[in-house]
Tab-separated table of C-alpha atoms and ligand atoms in Angstrom:
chain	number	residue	atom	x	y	z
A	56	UNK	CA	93.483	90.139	131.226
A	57	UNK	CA	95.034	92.223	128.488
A	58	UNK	CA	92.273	95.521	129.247
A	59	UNK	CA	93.259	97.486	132.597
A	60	UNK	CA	91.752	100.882	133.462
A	61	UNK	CA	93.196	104.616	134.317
A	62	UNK	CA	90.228	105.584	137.057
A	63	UNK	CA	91.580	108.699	136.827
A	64	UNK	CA	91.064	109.859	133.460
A	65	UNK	CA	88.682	107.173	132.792
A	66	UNK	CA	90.662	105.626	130.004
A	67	UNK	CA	90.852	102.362	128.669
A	68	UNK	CA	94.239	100.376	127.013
A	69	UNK	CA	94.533	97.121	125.791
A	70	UNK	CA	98.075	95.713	125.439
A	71	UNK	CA	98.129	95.347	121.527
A	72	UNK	CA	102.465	95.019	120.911
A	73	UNK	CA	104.202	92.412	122.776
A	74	UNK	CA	108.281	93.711	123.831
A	75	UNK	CA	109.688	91.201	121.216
A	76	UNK	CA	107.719	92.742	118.301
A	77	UNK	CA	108.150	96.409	119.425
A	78	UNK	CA	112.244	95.830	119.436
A	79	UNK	CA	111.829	94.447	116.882
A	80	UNK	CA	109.925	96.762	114.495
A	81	UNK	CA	112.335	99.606	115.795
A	82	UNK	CA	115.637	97.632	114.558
A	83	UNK	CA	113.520	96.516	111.739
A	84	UNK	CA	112.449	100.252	111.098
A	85	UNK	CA	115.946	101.644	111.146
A	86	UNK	CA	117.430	98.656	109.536
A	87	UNK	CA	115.178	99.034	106.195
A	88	UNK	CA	115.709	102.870	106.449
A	89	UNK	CA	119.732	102.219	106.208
A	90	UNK	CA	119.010	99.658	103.513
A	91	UNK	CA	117.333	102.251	101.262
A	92	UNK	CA	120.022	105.153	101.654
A	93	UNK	CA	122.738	102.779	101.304
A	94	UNK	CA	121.158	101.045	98.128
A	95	UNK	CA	120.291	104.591	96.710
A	96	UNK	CA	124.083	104.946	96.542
A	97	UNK	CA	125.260	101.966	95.510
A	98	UNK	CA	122.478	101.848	92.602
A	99	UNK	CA	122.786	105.339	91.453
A	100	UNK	CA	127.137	106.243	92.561
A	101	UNK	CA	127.744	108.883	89.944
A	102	UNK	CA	124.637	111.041	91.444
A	103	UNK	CA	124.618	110.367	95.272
A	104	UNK	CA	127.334	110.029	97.788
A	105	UNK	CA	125.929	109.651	101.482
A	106	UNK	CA	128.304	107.998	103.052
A	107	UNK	CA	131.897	108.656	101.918
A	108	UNK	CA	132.822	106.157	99.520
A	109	UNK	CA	131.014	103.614	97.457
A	110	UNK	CA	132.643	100.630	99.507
A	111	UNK	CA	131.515	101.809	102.574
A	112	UNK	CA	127.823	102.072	101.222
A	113	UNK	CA	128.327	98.352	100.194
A	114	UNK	CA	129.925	97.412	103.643
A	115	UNK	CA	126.960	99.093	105.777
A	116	UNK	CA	124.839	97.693	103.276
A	117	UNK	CA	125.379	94.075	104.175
A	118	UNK	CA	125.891	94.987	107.598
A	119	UNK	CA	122.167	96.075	107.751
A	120	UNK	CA	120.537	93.503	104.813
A	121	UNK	CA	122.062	90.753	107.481
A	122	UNK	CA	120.898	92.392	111.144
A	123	UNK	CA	117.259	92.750	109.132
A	124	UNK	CA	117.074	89.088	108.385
A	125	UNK	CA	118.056	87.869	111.306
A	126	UNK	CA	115.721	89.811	113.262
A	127	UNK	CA	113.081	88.864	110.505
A	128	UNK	CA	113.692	85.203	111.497
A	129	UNK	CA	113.347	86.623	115.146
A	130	UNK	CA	109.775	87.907	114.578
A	131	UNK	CA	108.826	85.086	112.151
A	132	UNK	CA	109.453	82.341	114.946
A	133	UNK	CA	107.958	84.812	117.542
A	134	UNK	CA	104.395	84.968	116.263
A	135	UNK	CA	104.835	81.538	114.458
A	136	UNK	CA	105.885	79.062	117.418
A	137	UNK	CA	105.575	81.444	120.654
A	138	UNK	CA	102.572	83.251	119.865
A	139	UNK	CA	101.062	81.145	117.552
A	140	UNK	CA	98.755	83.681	115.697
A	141	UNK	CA	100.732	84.509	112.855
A	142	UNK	CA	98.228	83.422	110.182
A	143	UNK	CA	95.109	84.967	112.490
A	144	UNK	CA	96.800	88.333	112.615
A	145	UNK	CA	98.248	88.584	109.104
A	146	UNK	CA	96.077	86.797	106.622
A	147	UNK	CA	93.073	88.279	105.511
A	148	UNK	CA	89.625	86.264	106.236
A	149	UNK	CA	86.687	86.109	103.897
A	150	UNK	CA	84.663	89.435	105.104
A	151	UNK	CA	88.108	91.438	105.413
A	152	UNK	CA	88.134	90.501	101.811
A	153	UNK	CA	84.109	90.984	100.500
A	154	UNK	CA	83.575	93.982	102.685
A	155	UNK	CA	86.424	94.894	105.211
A	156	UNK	CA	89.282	96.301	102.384
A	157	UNK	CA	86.583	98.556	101.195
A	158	UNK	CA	85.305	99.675	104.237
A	159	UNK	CA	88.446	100.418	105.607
A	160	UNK	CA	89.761	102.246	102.256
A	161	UNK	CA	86.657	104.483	102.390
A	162	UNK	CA	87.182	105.568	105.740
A	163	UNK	CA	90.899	106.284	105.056
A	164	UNK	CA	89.735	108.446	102.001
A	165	UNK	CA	86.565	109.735	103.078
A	166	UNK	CA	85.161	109.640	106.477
A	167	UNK	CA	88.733	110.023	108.869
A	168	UNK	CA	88.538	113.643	107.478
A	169	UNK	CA	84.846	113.851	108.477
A	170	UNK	CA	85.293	113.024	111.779
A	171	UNK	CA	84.270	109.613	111.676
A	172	UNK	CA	85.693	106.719	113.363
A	173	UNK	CA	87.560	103.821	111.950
A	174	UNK	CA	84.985	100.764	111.002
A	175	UNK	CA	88.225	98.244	112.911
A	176	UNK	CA	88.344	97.817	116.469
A	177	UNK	CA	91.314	96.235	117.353
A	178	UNK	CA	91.827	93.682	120.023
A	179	UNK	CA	95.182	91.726	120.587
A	180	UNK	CA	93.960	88.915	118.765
A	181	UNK	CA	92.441	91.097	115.812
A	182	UNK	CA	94.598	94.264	116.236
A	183	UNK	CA	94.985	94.600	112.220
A	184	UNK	CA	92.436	96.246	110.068
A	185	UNK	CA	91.646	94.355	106.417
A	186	UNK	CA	94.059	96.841	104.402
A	187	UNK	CA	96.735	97.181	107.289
A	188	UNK	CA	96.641	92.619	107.012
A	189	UNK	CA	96.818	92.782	103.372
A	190	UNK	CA	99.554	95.171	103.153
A	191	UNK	CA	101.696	93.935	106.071
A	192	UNK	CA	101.307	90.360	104.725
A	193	UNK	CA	102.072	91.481	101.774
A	194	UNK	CA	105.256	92.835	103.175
A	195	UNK	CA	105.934	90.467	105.652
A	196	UNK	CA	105.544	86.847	104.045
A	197	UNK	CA	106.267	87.615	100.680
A	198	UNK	CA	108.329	90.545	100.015
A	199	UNK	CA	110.490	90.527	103.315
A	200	UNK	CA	111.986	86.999	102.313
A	201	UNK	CA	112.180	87.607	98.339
A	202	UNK	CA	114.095	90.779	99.116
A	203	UNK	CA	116.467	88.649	101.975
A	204	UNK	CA	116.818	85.334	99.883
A	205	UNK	CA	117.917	87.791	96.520
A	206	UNK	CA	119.896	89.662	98.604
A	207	UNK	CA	121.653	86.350	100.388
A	208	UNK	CA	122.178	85.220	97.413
A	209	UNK	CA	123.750	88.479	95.363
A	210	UNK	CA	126.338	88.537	98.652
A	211	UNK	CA	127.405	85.061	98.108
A	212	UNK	CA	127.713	84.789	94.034
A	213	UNK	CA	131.079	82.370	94.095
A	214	UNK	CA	129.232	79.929	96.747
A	215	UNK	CA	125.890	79.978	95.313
A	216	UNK	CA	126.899	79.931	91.541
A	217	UNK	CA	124.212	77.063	90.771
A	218	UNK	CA	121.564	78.125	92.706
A	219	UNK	CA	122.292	81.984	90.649
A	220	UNK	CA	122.407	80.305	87.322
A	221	UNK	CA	119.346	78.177	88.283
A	222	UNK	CA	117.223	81.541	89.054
A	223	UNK	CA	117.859	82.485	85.957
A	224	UNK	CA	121.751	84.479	86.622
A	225	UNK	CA	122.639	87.631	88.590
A	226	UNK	CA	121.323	90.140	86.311
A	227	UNK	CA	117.713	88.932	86.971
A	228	UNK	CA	118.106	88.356	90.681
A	229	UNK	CA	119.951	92.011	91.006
A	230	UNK	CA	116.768	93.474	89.212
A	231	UNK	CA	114.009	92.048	91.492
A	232	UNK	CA	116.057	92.926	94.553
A	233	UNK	CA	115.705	96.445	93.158
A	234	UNK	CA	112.527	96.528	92.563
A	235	UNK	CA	111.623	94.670	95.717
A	236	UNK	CA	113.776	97.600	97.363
A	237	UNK	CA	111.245	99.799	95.763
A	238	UNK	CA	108.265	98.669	97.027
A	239	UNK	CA	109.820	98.945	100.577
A	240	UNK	CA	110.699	102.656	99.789
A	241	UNK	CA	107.452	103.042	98.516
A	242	UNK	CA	105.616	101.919	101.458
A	243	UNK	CA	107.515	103.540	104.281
A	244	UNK	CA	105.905	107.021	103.181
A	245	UNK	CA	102.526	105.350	103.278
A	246	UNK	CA	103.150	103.537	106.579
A	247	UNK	CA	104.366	106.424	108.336
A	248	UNK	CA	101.718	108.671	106.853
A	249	UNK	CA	98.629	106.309	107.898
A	250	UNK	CA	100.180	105.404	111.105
A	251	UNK	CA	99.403	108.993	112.088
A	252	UNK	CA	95.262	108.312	110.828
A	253	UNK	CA	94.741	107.186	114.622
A	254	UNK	CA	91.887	109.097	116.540
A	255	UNK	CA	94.944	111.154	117.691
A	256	UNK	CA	98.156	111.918	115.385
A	257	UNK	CA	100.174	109.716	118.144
A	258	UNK	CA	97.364	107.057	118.604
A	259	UNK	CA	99.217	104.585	116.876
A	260	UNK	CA	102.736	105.216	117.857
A	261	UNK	CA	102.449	104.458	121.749
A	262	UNK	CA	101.537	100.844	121.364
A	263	UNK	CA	104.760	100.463	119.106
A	264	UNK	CA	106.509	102.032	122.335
A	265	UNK	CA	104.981	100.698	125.336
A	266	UNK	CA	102.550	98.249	124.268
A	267	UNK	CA	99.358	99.580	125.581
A	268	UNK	CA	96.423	101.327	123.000
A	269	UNK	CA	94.144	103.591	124.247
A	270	UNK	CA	90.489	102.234	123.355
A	271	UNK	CA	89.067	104.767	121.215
A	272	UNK	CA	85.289	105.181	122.883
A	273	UNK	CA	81.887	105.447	121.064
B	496	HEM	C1	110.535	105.169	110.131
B	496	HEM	C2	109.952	104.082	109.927
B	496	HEM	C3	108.700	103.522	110.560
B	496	HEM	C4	107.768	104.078	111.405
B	496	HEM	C5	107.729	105.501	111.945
B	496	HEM	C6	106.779	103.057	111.691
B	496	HEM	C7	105.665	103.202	112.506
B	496	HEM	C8	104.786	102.187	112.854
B	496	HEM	C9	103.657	102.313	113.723
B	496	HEM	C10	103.245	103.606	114.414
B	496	HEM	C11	103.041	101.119	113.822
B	496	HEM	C12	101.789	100.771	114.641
B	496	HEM	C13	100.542	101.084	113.913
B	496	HEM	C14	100.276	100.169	112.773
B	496	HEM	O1	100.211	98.929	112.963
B	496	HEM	O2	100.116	100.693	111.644
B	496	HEM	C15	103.782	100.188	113.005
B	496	HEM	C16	103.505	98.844	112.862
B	496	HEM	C17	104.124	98.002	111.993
B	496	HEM	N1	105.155	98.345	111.120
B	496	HEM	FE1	106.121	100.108	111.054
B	496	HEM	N2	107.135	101.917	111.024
B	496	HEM	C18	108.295	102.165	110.318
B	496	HEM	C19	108.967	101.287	109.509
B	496	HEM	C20	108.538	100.008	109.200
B	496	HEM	C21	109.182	99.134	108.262
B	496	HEM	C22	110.427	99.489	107.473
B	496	HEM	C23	108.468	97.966	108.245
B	496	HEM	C24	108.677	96.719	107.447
B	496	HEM	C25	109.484	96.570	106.475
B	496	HEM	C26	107.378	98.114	109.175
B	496	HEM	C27	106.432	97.139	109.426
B	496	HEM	C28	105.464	97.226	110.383
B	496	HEM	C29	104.611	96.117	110.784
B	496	HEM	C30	104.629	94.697	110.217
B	496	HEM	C31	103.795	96.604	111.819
B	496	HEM	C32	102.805	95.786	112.642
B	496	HEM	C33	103.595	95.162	113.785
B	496	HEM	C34	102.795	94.238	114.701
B	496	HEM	O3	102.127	94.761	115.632
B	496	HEM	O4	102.814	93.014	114.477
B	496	HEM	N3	107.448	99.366	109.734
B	496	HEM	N4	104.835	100.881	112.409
């Protein structure tokens, strides 16, 4: 039973974030947020300095680039093999698609500042709405392992000469790991921005701590 009930208040949570995924996003979170300072100093040196010298930007760098992809293969196996709903949760169907993107975008824009309530209702096995599965897939099967199999590769040029030279050389792959890098700093602000568009500013944040999601009532 994944609903339980607070008689009290007369409020109702489903359990939406399983622990694996909420330690994960957290590392994940802070991870990606140590990748972008880091890579803002070792792209641009001569204008930023945020952590004392340019090799230890490089060294915390890796440090972080390699705890992110491990715990990516972490979460990748979790909802792949334990869970099994990796494709249900993250790929869009055919009505997310026709109607649901538009829907959803139209609320965001227009009717969350009249009051209105979100056109998704998420359950455990549908807890996405259409835009939040096309941008986290999106993010999660294609840009999460172009930016970890660039960056595995830049580390380890002398190893995987070949494979470089095959991809078309280091100057390419070092330019799509940037932009790549972009996108991620790009969508943090909008993550964190619409993860506040719950029917309360914190709506969204508790299940990413504890799991459980107050049912919004209507
Ligand atoms: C300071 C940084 C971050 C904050 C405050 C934050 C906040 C949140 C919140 C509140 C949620 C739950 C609501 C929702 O699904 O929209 C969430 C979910 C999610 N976030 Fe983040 N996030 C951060 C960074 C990131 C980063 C860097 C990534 C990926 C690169 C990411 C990927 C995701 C994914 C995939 C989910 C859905 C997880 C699931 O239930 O399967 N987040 N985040």
């Amino acid at each position: 039973m994944s609903a339980h009930n607070e008689h009290a208040e007369h409020k109702e949570f489903i359990y939406l974030t399983p622990m694996p995924i909420r330690i994960w996003h957290w590392i994940n979170a802070l991870g990606i947020v140590t990748l972008c300072l880091t890579g803002i100093q070792i792209r641009f040196p001569e204008y930023v300095n945020i952590f004392g010298t340019y090799k230890a930007a490089i060294r915390l760098h890796n440090t972080a680039g390699i705890t992110v992809s491990i715990f990516y293969a972490i979460w990748f196996a979790y909802y792949l093999i334990v869970k099994g709903n990796l494709f249900k949760l993250y790929v869009p169907n055919t009505y997310d698609i026709k109607m649901g993107i538009f829907r959803q975008v139209l609320y965001y824009f227009y009717y969350f500042f009249k009051g209105g309530q979100s056109p998704h209702h998420a359950t455990p096995d549908d807890k996405f709405n259409p835009m939040q599965k096309v941008a986290y897939m999106g993010l999660m099967l294609a840009l999460m392992p172009l930016v970890i199999v660039t960056g595995i590769l830049i580390l380890n040029v002398a190893p995987l000469r070949e494979l470089i030279l095959l991809m078309g050389g280091l100057k390419i792959l070092v330019s799509a790991h940037f932009l790549i890098a972009c996108c991620f700093f790009a969508f943090l602000f909008v993550h964190v921005y619409l993860a506040t568009m719950g029917h309360t500013p914190l709506a969204h944040f508790k299940p990413m701590w504890d799991g459980w999601e107050e049912v919004e009532h209507h």
